Amino acid sequence: MAAEPGRPPAALSVVDRRLTGVEDTGIDDPISDAADSSQPRPQSLLLAFFGNHVLAEDGDLCVYSGSIIEVLGRVGVGEQAVRSTLSRMVNRGLLHRRREGRRMHFGLTEQAKHVLDDGRARIWKQGAVNDEWDGAWTLLAFSLPDAWKRRRHELRSRLVWSGFGTLYSGLWIAPGHVDVSEVVGELGLAEYVKVFHGAAGVATDIERMIRDTWDLESIAARYRAFEERWRDGPRERPGVGADDPLGARLRLVSEWLDTIRADPRLPACHLPHDWPARPAQETFHRIAEQTEAPAREMARELLQTTTVR
């Protein structure tokens, strides 16, 4: 058995984070190099699309591929990119196909609903600012065989999404009481992982520990970039049509989720006083509220759907 090596080169400068390894769940990986969050990937946009207009309305709806192509075209994604991304998401178990006559429709699998529910909780329930921290930390240690590179990568990715950073070689830490039993169980790694909950001792400099464990500068930069892009609203947002609330909201939600996926929700009381998550979150909610009703109305006019039988 080999001990888990220290922080991987790109791991916890955290980024477009995301839930798990792309090959296995279709969600982009927080350990991979950062994508420019101002240019969401087609899959991120498709997940935002299904979250906004399928799961939020009726999770059992299937959407005609032509409708999806039209909507994604509003945010600059070409037809071929949409079709290839839909196929990949089917192969990864996130979407299922349904043919009606000559038309192909796509709907959410249970796996995708779980992923989207998780994302919705991060956006609308937890938020980007952790003012409720109770002083608890979750510590996790694991050791995997050398040959299990893929499973190690999957576990790291899921840990980053859950808010963990590498405290020391083989030892990860996250704020609060984090339940990783489901993650560990899904990956079949229960016997290789040890989890503990506790509080820091008085000798621990928590601010320094946070700075050493997470790349605060990178996380803050993503919030500032989001705020700069959206603070004047969709009318001033390059690449977003002024009279297209559907496209604007799709870009907004996708970019915001990409932004908060990089954030372990560290306790606000131990972050710099000018931490940019709060103003960025206020901007997100303001634009989301402005676009919600018109985007829903436009989607109902444009989308051609069928119900799963």
GROMACS .gro file of C-alpha atoms in nm:
model
  309
    1MET     CA    1   0.000   0.000   0.000
    2ALA     CA    2   0.137   0.340  -0.091
    3ALA     CA    3   0.072   0.649   0.113
    4GLU     CA    4  -0.113   0.926  -0.064
    5PRO     CA    5   0.146   1.171  -0.201
    6GLY     CA    6   0.140   1.540  -0.113
    7ARG     CA    7  -0.065   1.803  -0.286
    8PRO     CA    8  -0.092   1.726  -0.658
    9PRO     CA    9   0.049   2.000  -0.883
   10ALA     CA   10  -0.283   2.155  -0.985
   11ALA     CA   11  -0.506   2.007  -0.721
   12LEU     CA   12  -0.582   2.268  -0.468
   13SER     CA   13  -0.520   2.579  -0.655
   14VAL     CA   14  -0.882   2.467  -0.717
   15VAL     CA   15  -1.085   2.551  -1.023
   16ASP     CA   16  -1.373   2.464  -1.250
   17ARG     CA   17  -1.465   2.199  -0.981
   18ARG     CA   18  -1.570   2.027  -0.997
   19LEU     CA   19  -1.772   1.731  -0.881
   20THR     CA   20  -1.590   1.427  -1.014
   21GLY     CA   21  -1.375   1.292  -1.294
   22VAL     CA   22  -1.518   1.382  -1.631
   23GLU     CA   23  -1.473   1.034  -1.774
   24ASP     CA   24  -1.694   0.881  -1.509
   25THR     CA   25  -1.971   1.123  -1.428
   26GLY     CA   26  -1.946   1.387  -1.692
   27ILE     CA   27  -1.873   1.663  -1.445
   28ASP     CA   28  -1.553   1.852  -1.497
   29ASP     CA   29  -1.269   1.792  -1.259
   30PRO     CA   30  -1.140   2.035  -0.998
   31ILE     CA   31  -0.792   1.889  -1.025
   32SER     CA   32  -0.764   1.967  -1.394
   33ASP     CA   33  -0.632   2.296  -1.522
   34ALA     CA   34  -0.865   2.590  -1.483
   35ALA     CA   35  -1.097   2.669  -1.766
   36ASP     CA   36  -1.187   3.032  -1.825
   37SER     CA   37  -1.510   3.051  -1.629
   38SER     CA   38  -1.628   3.332  -1.857
   39GLN     CA   39  -1.650   3.070  -2.133
   40PRO     CA   40  -1.844   2.776  -1.985
   41ARG     CA   41  -1.796   2.443  -2.153
   42PRO     CA   42  -2.088   2.300  -2.352
   43GLN     CA   43  -2.148   2.032  -2.089
   44SER     CA   44  -2.167   2.290  -1.809
   45LEU     CA   45  -2.419   2.487  -2.013
   46LEU     CA   46  -2.621   2.175  -2.088
   47LEU     CA   47  -2.633   2.083  -1.722
   48ALA     CA   48  -2.745   2.436  -1.639
   49PHE     CA   49  -3.007   2.409  -1.913
   50PHE     CA   50  -3.150   2.083  -1.781
   51GLY     CA   51  -3.135   2.209  -1.424
   52ASN     CA   52  -3.323   2.529  -1.510
   53HIS     CA   53  -3.579   2.399  -1.756
   54VAL     CA   54  -3.624   2.028  -1.691
   55LEU     CA   55  -3.548   1.945  -1.329
   56ALA     CA   56  -3.699   2.270  -1.198
   57GLU     CA   57  -4.017   2.222  -1.404
   58ASP     CA   58  -4.068   1.847  -1.426
   59GLY     CA   59  -3.773   1.614  -1.390
   60ASP     CA   60  -3.941   1.355  -1.613
   61LEU     CA   61  -3.957   1.577  -1.921
   62CYS     CA   62  -3.762   1.490  -2.234
   63VAL     CA   63  -3.655   1.778  -2.461
   64TYR     CA   64  -3.637   1.764  -2.839
   65SER     CA   65  -3.276   1.791  -2.954
   66GLY     CA   66  -3.361   2.074  -3.194
   67SER     CA   67  -3.488   2.283  -2.902
   68ILE     CA   68  -3.166   2.221  -2.712
   69ILE     CA   69  -2.958   2.319  -3.014
   70GLU     CA   70  -3.156   2.642  -3.053
   71VAL     CA   71  -3.115   2.741  -2.688
   72LEU     CA   72  -2.744   2.659  -2.672
   73GLY     CA   73  -2.695   2.849  -2.995
   74ARG     CA   74  -2.804   3.161  -2.807
   75VAL     CA   75  -2.491   3.138  -2.594
   76GLY     CA   76  -2.252   3.061  -2.878
   77VAL     CA   77  -2.245   2.680  -2.883
   78GLY     CA   78  -2.265   2.534  -3.233
   79GLU     CA   79  -2.494   2.250  -3.338
   80GLN     CA   80  -2.215   1.993  -3.377
   81ALA     CA   81  -2.077   2.074  -3.031
   82VAL     CA   82  -2.424   2.033  -2.880
   83ARG     CA   83  -2.486   1.701  -3.053
   84SER     CA   84  -2.147   1.556  -2.957
   85THR     CA   85  -2.186   1.673  -2.596
   86LEU     CA   86  -2.533   1.519  -2.574
   87SER     CA   87  -2.391   1.189  -2.698
   88ARG     CA   88  -2.109   1.198  -2.445
   89MET     CA   89  -2.353   1.272  -2.165
   90VAL     CA   90  -2.564   0.974  -2.271
   91ASN     CA   91  -2.254   0.754  -2.266
   92ARG     CA   92  -2.166   0.881  -1.918
   93GLY     CA   93  -2.508   0.800  -1.781
   94LEU     CA   94  -2.625   1.159  -1.736
   95LEU     CA   95  -2.890   1.165  -2.010
   96HIS     CA   96  -3.112   0.908  -2.177
   97ARG     CA   97  -3.245   0.919  -2.534
   98ARG     CA   98  -3.604   0.881  -2.642
   99ARG     CA   99  -3.708   0.866  -3.006
  100GLU     CA  100  -4.051   0.981  -3.119
  101GLY     CA  101  -4.093   0.940  -3.491
  102ARG     CA  102  -3.792   1.101  -3.654
  103ARG     CA  103  -3.718   1.321  -3.355
  104MET     CA  104  -3.474   1.247  -3.076
  105HIS     CA  105  -3.547   1.369  -2.726
  106PHE     CA  106  -3.319   1.375  -2.423
  107GLY     CA  107  -3.406   1.344  -2.054
  108LEU     CA  108  -3.230   1.328  -1.721
  109THR     CA  109  -3.115   1.004  -1.561
  110GLU     CA  110  -3.135   0.953  -1.187
  111GLN     CA  111  -2.761   1.009  -1.169
  112ALA     CA  112  -2.797   1.346  -1.340
  113LYS     CA  113  -3.084   1.447  -1.112
  114HIS     CA  114  -2.864   1.372  -0.812
  115VAL     CA  115  -2.580   1.581  -0.956
  116LEU     CA  116  -2.814   1.871  -1.035
  117ASP     CA  117  -2.982   1.854  -0.695
  118ASP     CA  118  -2.637   1.883  -0.540
  119GLY     CA  119  -2.561   2.186  -0.754
  120ARG     CA  120  -2.893   2.349  -0.670
  121ALA     CA  121  -2.824   2.305  -0.300
  122ARG     CA  122  -2.487   2.473  -0.340
  123ILE     CA  123  -2.642   2.767  -0.525
  124TRP     CA  124  -2.972   2.830  -0.349
  125LYS     CA  125  -2.940   2.679   0.000
  126GLN     CA  126  -2.578   2.685   0.114
  127GLY     CA  127  -2.462   2.989  -0.077
  128ALA     CA  128  -2.105   3.111  -0.117
  129VAL     CA  129  -2.064   3.270   0.227
  130ASN     CA  130  -2.021   3.049   0.534
  131ASP     CA  131  -2.140   3.254   0.831
  132GLU     CA  132  -2.273   2.951   1.019
  133TRP     CA  133  -1.948   2.765   1.089
  134ASP     CA  134  -1.954   2.601   1.433
  135GLY     CA  135  -1.579   2.554   1.476
  136ALA     CA  136  -1.577   2.192   1.360
  137TRP     CA  137  -1.343   2.039   1.104
  138THR     CA  138  -1.354   1.708   0.919
  139LEU     CA  139  -1.023   1.525   0.878
  140LEU     CA  140  -0.982   1.246   0.624
  141ALA     CA  141  -0.690   1.015   0.555
  142PHE     CA  142  -0.661   0.755   0.282
  143SER     CA  143  -0.403   0.522   0.136
  144LEU     CA  144  -0.456   0.340  -0.193
  145PRO     CA  145  -0.248   0.089  -0.389
  146ASP     CA  146  -0.008   0.242  -0.640
  147ALA     CA  147  -0.197   0.089  -0.932
  148TRP     CA  148  -0.524   0.264  -0.842
  149LYS     CA  149  -0.441   0.593  -1.010
  150ARG     CA  150  -0.786   0.639  -1.158
  151ARG     CA  151  -0.969   0.572  -0.831
  152ARG     CA  152  -0.728   0.802  -0.648
  153HIS     CA  153  -0.804   1.073  -0.902
  154GLU     CA  154  -1.178   1.019  -0.861
  155LEU     CA  155  -1.155   1.037  -0.484
  156ARG     CA  156  -0.947   1.355  -0.490
  157SER     CA  157  -1.194   1.516  -0.727
  158ARG     CA  158  -1.490   1.430  -0.509
  159LEU     CA  159  -1.306   1.553  -0.198
  160VAL     CA  160  -1.231   1.889  -0.358
  161TRP     CA  161  -1.598   1.928  -0.451
  162SER     CA  162  -1.686   1.847  -0.089
  163GLY     CA  163  -1.462   2.130   0.033
  164PHE     CA  164  -1.148   1.941   0.129
  165GLY     CA  165  -0.790   2.060   0.095
  166THR     CA  166  -0.464   1.879   0.164
  167LEU     CA  167  -0.342   1.965   0.513
  168TYR     CA  168  -0.042   1.731   0.497
  169SER     CA  169   0.064   1.440   0.283
  170GLY     CA  170  -0.224   1.193   0.294
  171LEU     CA  171  -0.432   1.409   0.529
  172TRP     CA  172  -0.722   1.618   0.401
  173ILE     CA  173  -0.935   1.872   0.589
  174ALA     CA  174  -1.268   2.048   0.534
  175PRO     CA  175  -1.465   2.298   0.740
  176GLY     CA  176  -1.770   2.166   0.926
  177HIS     CA  177  -1.906   1.814   0.962
  178VAL     CA  178  -1.875   1.670   0.612
  179ASP     CA  179  -2.038   1.334   0.547
  180VAL     CA  180  -1.828   1.153   0.287
  181SER     CA  181  -1.981   0.810   0.345
  182GLU     CA  182  -2.178   0.822   0.020
  183VAL     CA  183  -1.876   0.930  -0.182
  184VAL     CA  184  -1.652   0.666  -0.030
  185GLY     CA  185  -1.919   0.401  -0.070
  186GLU     CA  186  -1.982   0.482  -0.435
  187LEU     CA  187  -1.612   0.450  -0.509
  188GLY     CA  188  -1.581   0.126  -0.309
  189LEU     CA  189  -1.307   0.269  -0.088
  190ALA     CA  190  -1.459   0.243   0.260
  191GLU     CA  191  -1.181   0.019   0.395
  192TYR     CA  192  -0.912   0.259   0.272
  193VAL     CA  193  -1.048   0.582   0.421
  194LYS     CA  194  -1.050   0.706   0.780
  195VAL     CA  195  -1.261   1.008   0.883
  196PHE     CA  196  -1.254   1.213   1.203
  197HIS     CA  197  -1.442   1.521   1.327
  198GLY     CA  198  -1.309   1.771   1.578
  199ALA     CA  199  -1.210   2.128   1.666
  200ALA     CA  200  -0.872   2.297   1.633
  201GLY     CA  201  -0.660   2.336   1.945
  202VAL     CA  202  -0.575   2.678   2.082
  203ALA     CA  203  -0.219   2.650   1.948
  204THR     CA  204  -0.345   2.626   1.590
  205ASP     CA  205  -0.330   2.941   1.379
  206ILE     CA  206  -0.644   2.879   1.175
  207GLU     CA  207  -0.592   3.172   0.937
  208ARG     CA  208  -0.245   3.049   0.851
  209MET     CA  209  -0.366   2.691   0.815
  210ILE     CA  210  -0.631   2.807   0.569
  211ARG     CA  211  -0.378   3.006   0.368
  212ASP     CA  212  -0.142   2.708   0.353
  213THR     CA  213  -0.412   2.459   0.257
  214TRP     CA  214  -0.622   2.646   0.003
  215ASP     CA  215  -0.527   2.887  -0.275
  216LEU     CA  216  -0.727   3.185  -0.151
  217GLU     CA  217  -0.592   3.416  -0.419
  218SER     CA  218  -0.719   3.193  -0.698
  219ILE     CA  219  -1.061   3.149  -0.537
  220ALA     CA  220  -1.097   3.522  -0.472
  221ALA     CA  221  -0.995   3.604  -0.829
  222ARG     CA  222  -1.279   3.393  -0.965
  223TYR     CA  223  -1.533   3.578  -0.751
  224ARG     CA  224  -1.395   3.916  -0.856
  225ALA     CA  225  -1.403   3.815  -1.221
  226PHE     CA  226  -1.765   3.701  -1.192
  227GLU     CA  227  -1.863   4.025  -1.020
  228GLU     CA  228  -1.692   4.232  -1.287
  229ARG     CA  229  -1.862   4.044  -1.568
  230TRP     CA  230  -2.215   4.064  -1.426
  231ARG     CA  231  -2.245   4.366  -1.196
  232ASP     CA  232  -2.393   4.587  -1.468
  233GLY     CA  233  -2.646   4.321  -1.567
  234PRO     CA  234  -2.691   4.113  -1.882
  235ARG     CA  235  -2.736   4.417  -2.104
  236GLU     CA  236  -2.373   4.509  -2.049
  237ARG     CA  237  -2.246   4.150  -2.051
  238PRO     CA  238  -2.047   4.074  -2.370
  239GLY     CA  239  -2.181   3.771  -2.553
  240VAL     CA  240  -2.521   3.783  -2.384
  241GLY     CA  241  -2.812   3.929  -2.579
  242ALA     CA  242  -2.976   4.225  -2.408
  243ASP     CA  243  -3.323   4.096  -2.496
  244ASP     CA  244  -3.254   3.727  -2.436
  245PRO     CA  245  -3.328   3.640  -2.071
  246LEU     CA  246  -3.311   3.269  -2.153
  247GLY     CA  247  -2.955   3.288  -2.281
  248ALA     CA  248  -2.853   3.534  -2.012
  249ARG     CA  249  -2.980   3.316  -1.730
  250LEU     CA  250  -2.819   3.008  -1.880
  251ARG     CA  251  -2.479   3.180  -1.887
  252LEU     CA  252  -2.533   3.333  -1.543
  253VAL     CA  253  -2.615   3.008  -1.365
  254SER     CA  254  -2.345   2.811  -1.545
  255GLU     CA  255  -2.077   3.068  -1.468
  256TRP     CA  256  -2.184   3.101  -1.105
  257LEU     CA  257  -2.180   2.727  -1.046
  258ASP     CA  258  -1.836   2.707  -1.207
  259THR     CA  259  -1.724   2.982  -0.969
  260ILE     CA  260  -1.854   2.835  -0.644
  261ARG     CA  261  -1.733   2.488  -0.732
  262ALA     CA  262  -1.382   2.621  -0.668
  263ASP     CA  263  -1.480   2.738  -0.319
  264PRO     CA  264  -1.464   2.506  -0.014
  265ARG     CA  265  -1.691   2.748   0.180
  266LEU     CA  266  -1.430   2.835   0.437
  267PRO     CA  267  -1.554   3.004   0.754
  268ALA     CA  268  -1.610   3.373   0.684
  269CYS     CA  269  -1.471   3.471   1.025
  270HIS     CA  270  -1.127   3.340   0.920
  271LEU     CA  271  -1.116   3.497   0.572
  272PRO     CA  272  -0.988   3.843   0.473
  273HIS     CA  273  -1.232   4.122   0.557
  274ASP     CA  274  -1.266   4.211   0.189
  275TRP     CA  275  -1.341   3.853   0.077
  276PRO     CA  276  -1.526   3.898  -0.257
  277ALA     CA  277  -1.774   3.610  -0.230
  278ARG     CA  278  -2.045   3.820  -0.068
  279PRO     CA  279  -2.072   4.097  -0.333
  280ALA     CA  280  -2.043   3.837  -0.610
  281GLN     CA  281  -2.327   3.636  -0.457
  282GLU     CA  282  -2.542   3.947  -0.424
  283THR     CA  283  -2.485   4.022  -0.792
  284PHE     CA  284  -2.575   3.666  -0.887
  285HIS     CA  285  -2.902   3.672  -0.694
  286ARG     CA  286  -2.996   4.011  -0.833
  287ILE     CA  287  -2.950   3.906  -1.197
  288ALA     CA  288  -3.106   3.565  -1.131
  289GLU     CA  289  -3.418   3.731  -0.995
  290GLN     CA  290  -3.437   3.966  -1.292
  291THR     CA  291  -3.413   3.686  -1.548
  292GLU     CA  292  -3.609   3.406  -1.378
  293ALA     CA  293  -3.964   3.479  -1.491
  294PRO     CA  294  -3.888   3.599  -1.847
  295ALA     CA  295  -3.647   3.308  -1.903
  296ARG     CA  296  -3.910   3.057  -1.788
  297GLU     CA  297  -4.172   3.212  -2.016
  298MET     CA  298  -3.937   3.210  -2.314
  299ALA     CA  299  -3.840   2.848  -2.246
  300ARG     CA  300  -4.204   2.738  -2.239
  301GLU     CA  301  -4.256   2.902  -2.579
  302LEU     CA  302  -3.944   2.756  -2.739
  303LEU     CA  303  -3.892   2.412  -2.591
  304GLN     CA  304  -4.058   2.112  -2.747
  305THR     CA  305  -4.092   1.843  -2.485
  306THR     CA  306  -4.248   1.509  -2.416
  307THR     CA  307  -4.316   1.331  -2.089
  308VAL     CA  308  -4.141   1.007  -1.998
  309ARG     CA  309  -4.393   0.725  -1.990
   0.00000   0.00000   0.00000
